[in-house]
Short mmCIF file of C-alpha atoms in Angstrom, two decimals:
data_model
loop_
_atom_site.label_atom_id
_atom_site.label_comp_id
_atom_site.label_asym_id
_atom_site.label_seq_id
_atom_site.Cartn_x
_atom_site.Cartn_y
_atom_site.Cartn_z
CA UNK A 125 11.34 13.89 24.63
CA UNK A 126 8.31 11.85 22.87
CA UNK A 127 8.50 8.13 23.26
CA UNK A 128 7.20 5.82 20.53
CA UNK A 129 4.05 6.18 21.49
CA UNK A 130 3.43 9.54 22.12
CA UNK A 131 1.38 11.86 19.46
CA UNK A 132 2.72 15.12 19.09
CA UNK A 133 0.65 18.21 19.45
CA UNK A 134 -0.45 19.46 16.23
CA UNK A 135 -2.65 22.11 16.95
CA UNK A 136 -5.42 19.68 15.47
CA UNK A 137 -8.32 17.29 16.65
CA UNK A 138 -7.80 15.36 19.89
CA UNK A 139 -7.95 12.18 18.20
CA UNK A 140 -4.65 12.89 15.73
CA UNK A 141 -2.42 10.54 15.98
CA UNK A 142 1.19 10.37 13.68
CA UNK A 143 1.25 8.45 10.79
CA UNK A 144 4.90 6.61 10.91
CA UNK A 145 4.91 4.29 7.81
CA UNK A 146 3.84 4.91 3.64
CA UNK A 147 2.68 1.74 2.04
CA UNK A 148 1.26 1.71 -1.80
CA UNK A 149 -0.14 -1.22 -2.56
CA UNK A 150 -1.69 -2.98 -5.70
CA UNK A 151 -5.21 -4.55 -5.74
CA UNK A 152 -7.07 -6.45 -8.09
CA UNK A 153 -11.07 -5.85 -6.38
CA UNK A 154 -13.47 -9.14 -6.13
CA UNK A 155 -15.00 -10.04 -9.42
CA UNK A 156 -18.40 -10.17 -7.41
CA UNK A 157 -17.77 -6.60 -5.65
CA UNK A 158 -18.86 -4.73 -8.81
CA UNK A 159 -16.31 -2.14 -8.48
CA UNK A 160 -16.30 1.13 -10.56
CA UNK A 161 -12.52 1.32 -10.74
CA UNK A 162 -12.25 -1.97 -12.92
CA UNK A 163 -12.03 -2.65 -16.45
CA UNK A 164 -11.16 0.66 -18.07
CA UNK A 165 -9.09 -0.54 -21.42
CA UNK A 166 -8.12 3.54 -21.73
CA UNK A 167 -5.11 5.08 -19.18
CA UNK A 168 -6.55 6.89 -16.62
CA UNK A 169 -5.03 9.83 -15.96
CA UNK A 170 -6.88 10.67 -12.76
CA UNK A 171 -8.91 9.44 -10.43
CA UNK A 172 -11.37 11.20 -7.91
CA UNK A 173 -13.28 9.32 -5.45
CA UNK A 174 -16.00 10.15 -2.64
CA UNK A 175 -18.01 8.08 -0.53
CA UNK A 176 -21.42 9.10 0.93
CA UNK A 177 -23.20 7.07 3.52
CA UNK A 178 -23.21 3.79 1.65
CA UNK A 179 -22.14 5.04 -1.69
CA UNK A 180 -19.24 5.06 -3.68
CA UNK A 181 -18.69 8.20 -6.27
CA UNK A 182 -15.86 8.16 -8.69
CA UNK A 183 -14.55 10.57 -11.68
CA UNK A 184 -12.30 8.72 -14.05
CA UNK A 185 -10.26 11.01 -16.08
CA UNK A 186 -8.95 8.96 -19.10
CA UNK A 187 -6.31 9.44 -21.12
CA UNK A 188 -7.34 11.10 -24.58
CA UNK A 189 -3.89 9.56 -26.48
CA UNK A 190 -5.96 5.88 -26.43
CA UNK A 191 -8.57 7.53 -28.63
CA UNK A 192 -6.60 8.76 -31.57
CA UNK A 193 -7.30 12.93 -30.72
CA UNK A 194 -4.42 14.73 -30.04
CA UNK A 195 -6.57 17.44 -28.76
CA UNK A 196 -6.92 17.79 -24.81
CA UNK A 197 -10.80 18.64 -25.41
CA UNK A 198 -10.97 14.62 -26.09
CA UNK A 199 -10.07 14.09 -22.39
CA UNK A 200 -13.28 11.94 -21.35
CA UNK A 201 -14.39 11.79 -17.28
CA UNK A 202 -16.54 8.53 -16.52
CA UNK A 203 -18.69 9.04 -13.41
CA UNK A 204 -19.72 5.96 -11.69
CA UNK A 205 -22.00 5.27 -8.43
CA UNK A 206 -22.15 1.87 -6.67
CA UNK A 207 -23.00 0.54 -3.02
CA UNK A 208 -19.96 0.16 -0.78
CA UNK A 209 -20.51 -3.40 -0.01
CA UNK A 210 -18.68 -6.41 1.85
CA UNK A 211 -16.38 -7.29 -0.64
CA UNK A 212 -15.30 -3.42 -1.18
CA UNK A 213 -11.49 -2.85 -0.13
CA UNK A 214 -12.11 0.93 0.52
CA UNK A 215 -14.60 -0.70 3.60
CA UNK A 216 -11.48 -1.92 4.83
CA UNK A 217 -9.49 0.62 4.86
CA UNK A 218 -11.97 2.58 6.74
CA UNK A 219 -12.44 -0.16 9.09
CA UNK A 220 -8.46 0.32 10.21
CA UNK A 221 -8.60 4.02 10.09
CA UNK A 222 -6.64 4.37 6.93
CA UNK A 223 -7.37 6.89 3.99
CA UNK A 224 -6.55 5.45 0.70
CA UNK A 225 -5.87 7.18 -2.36
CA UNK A 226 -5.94 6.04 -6.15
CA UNK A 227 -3.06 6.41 -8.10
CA UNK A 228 -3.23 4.66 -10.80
CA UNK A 229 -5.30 1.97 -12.91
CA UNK A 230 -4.03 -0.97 -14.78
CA UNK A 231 -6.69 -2.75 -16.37
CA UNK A 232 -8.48 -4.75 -13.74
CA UNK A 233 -6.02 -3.93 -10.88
CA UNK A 234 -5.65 -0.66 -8.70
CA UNK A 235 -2.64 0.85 -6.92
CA UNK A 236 -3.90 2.37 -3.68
CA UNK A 237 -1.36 4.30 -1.66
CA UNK A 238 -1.53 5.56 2.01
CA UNK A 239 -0.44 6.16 5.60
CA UNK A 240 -0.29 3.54 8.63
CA UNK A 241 0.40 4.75 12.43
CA UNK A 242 2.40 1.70 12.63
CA UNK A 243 3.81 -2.15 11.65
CA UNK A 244 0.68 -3.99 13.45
CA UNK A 245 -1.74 -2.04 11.67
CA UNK A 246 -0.25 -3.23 8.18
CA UNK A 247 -0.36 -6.95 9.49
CA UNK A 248 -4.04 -5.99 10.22
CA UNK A 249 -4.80 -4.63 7.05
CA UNK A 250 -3.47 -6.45 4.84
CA UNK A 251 -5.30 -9.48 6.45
CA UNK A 252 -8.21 -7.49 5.90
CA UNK A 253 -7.57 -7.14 2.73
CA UNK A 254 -6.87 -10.29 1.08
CA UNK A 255 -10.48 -11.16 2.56
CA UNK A 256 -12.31 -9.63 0.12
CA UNK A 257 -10.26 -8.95 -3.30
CA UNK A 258 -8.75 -11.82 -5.66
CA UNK A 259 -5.11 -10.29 -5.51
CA UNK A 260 -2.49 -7.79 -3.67
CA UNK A 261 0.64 -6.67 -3.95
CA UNK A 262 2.57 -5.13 -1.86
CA UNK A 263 4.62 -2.48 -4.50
CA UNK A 264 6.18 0.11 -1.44
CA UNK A 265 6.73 -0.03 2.06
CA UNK A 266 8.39 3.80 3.55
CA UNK A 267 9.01 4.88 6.73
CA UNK A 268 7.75 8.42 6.88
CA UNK A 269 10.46 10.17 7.44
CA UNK A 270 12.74 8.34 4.64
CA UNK A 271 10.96 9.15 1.41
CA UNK A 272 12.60 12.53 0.51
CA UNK A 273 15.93 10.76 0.89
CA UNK A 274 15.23 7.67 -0.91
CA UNK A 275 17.02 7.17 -4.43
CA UNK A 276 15.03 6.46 -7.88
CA UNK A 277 14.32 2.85 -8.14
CA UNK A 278 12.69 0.35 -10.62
CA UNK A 279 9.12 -0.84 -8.74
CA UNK A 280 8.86 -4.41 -7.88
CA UNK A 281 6.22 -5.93 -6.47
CA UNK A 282 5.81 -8.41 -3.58
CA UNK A 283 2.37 -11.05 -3.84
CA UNK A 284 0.85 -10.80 -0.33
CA UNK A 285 -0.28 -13.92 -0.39
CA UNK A 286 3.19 -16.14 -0.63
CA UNK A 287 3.67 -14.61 2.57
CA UNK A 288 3.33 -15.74 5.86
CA UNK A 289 1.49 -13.14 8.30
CA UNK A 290 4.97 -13.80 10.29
CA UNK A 291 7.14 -12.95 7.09
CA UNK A 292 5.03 -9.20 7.06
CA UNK A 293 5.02 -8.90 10.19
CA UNK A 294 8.92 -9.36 10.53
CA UNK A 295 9.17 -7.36 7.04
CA UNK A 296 6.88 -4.53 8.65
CA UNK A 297 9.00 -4.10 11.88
CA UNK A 298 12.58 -3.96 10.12
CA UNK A 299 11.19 -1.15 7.64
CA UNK A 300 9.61 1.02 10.46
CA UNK A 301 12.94 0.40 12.78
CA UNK A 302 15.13 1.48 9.97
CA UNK A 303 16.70 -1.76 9.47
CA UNK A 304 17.04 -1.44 5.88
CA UNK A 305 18.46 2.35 5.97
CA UNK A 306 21.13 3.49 4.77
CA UNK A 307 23.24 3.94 7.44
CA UNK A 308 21.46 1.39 9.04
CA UNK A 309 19.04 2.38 12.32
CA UNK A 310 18.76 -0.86 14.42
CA UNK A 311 20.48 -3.98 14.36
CA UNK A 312 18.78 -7.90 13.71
CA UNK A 313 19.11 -7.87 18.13
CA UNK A 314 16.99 -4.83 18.29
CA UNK A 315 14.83 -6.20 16.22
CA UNK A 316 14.20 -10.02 17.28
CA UNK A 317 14.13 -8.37 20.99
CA UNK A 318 11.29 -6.33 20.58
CA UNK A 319 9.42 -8.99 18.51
CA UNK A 320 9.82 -11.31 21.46
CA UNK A 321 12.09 -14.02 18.90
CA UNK A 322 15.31 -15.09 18.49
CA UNK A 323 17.98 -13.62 16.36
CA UNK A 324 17.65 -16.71 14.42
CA UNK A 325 14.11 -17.28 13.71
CA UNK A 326 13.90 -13.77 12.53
CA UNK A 327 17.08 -13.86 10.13
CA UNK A 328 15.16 -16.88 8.57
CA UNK A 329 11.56 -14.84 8.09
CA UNK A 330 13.82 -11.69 6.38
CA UNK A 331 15.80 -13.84 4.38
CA UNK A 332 12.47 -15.68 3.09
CA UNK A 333 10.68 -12.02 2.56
CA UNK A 334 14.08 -10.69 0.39
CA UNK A 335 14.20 -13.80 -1.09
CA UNK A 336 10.54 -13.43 -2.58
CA UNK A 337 11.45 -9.41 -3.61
CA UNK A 338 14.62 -10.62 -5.53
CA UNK A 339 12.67 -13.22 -7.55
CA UNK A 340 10.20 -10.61 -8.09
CA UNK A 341 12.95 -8.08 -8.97
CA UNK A 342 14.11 -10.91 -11.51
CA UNK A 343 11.56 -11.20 -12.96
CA UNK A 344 10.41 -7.87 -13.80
CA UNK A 345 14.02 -7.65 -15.52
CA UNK A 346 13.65 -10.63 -17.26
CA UNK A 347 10.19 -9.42 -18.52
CA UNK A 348 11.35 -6.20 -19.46
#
């Protein structure tokens, strides 16, 4: 039987390891980073993205509906080049061995989805992360396993930065444990035990964190 730590032979390179948790986040990049992905006023339908040595390529696909042409042929791809710099978030994503992906563009602020081997890397990142951009969200947070089974729900969004790094890191550990499942994996013992915290001190940082994602969800309602 694998333990928590084991990685499971997959036939693949010797460094594989499993990636256990799904986390899409949105990012609005550094005014001073100069990034390609900012400032389209046109939906993007697609985005493609490679990076060589120290550059950044990108094909934006953008929607031809914002243009008044119904005709596909309309469909315009902007191709943009820039140096992967300090204030970059891909650089940090990199940095934690994580592979990010574009989803989507809202104006000035990107949703980035991808995989984490586990909760401390998340806590790592997202440190990382609020380094060098002007604003994050965190939109998602999936255990692996879960997201076939999960039901359709209305996104709400959760400002990184009104957390603690205790609140994520509490958050982080009762997603991956299956605290919030339905029916539910591991109890608020399991939990504080393997944090190395009391029952108590950890009710408080979950409370806070649910707290925050039911003014959010509010909000969003209210808004809507």
């Amino acid at each position: 039987m694998n333990t928590e730590d084991d990685v499971p032979e997959t036939g693949g390179p010797d460094d594989a390891s499993t990636r256990r948790l799904y986390v899409e986040f949105e990012v609005e990049p550094s005014s001073s980073a100069d990034c390609p992905l900012s400032g389209f006023e046109r939906d993007v339908v697609e985005v493609r993205q490679q990076r060589t040595a120290d550059r950044c390529h990108t094909d934006v696909t953008l929607s031809p509906d914002d243009c008044g042409c119904a005709d596909d042929d309309c469909t315009e791809v902007v191709h943009a080049a820039s140096a992967v710099g300090g204030r970059c978030p891909c650089e940090v994503f990199s940095e934690y061995g994580c592979v990010p992906q574009i989803t989507e563009i809202n104006g000035d602020d990107v949703v980035v989805e991808t995989y984490l081997p586990d909760r401390d890397v998340l806590t790592d990142l997202v440190d990382g992360l609020k380094a060098v951009v002007d604003g994050i969200s965190l939109r998602r947070l999936k255990r692996i396993g879960s997201l076939e089974r999960e039901e359709p729900r209305a996104d709400v969004t959760l400002n990184l930065f009104e957390l603690t790094e205790k609140q994520r890191e509490a958050a982080a550990a009762a997603v991956a444990a299956g605290y919030y499942s339905r029916p539910r994996e591991a109890d608020l013992g399991e939990l504080s035990a393997d944090l190395g915290i009391s029952k108590s001190a950890l009710s408080q940082r979950l409370t806070a964190v649910e707290s925050k994602l039911a003014t959010s969800a509010f909000a969003r309602a209210t808004a809507d």
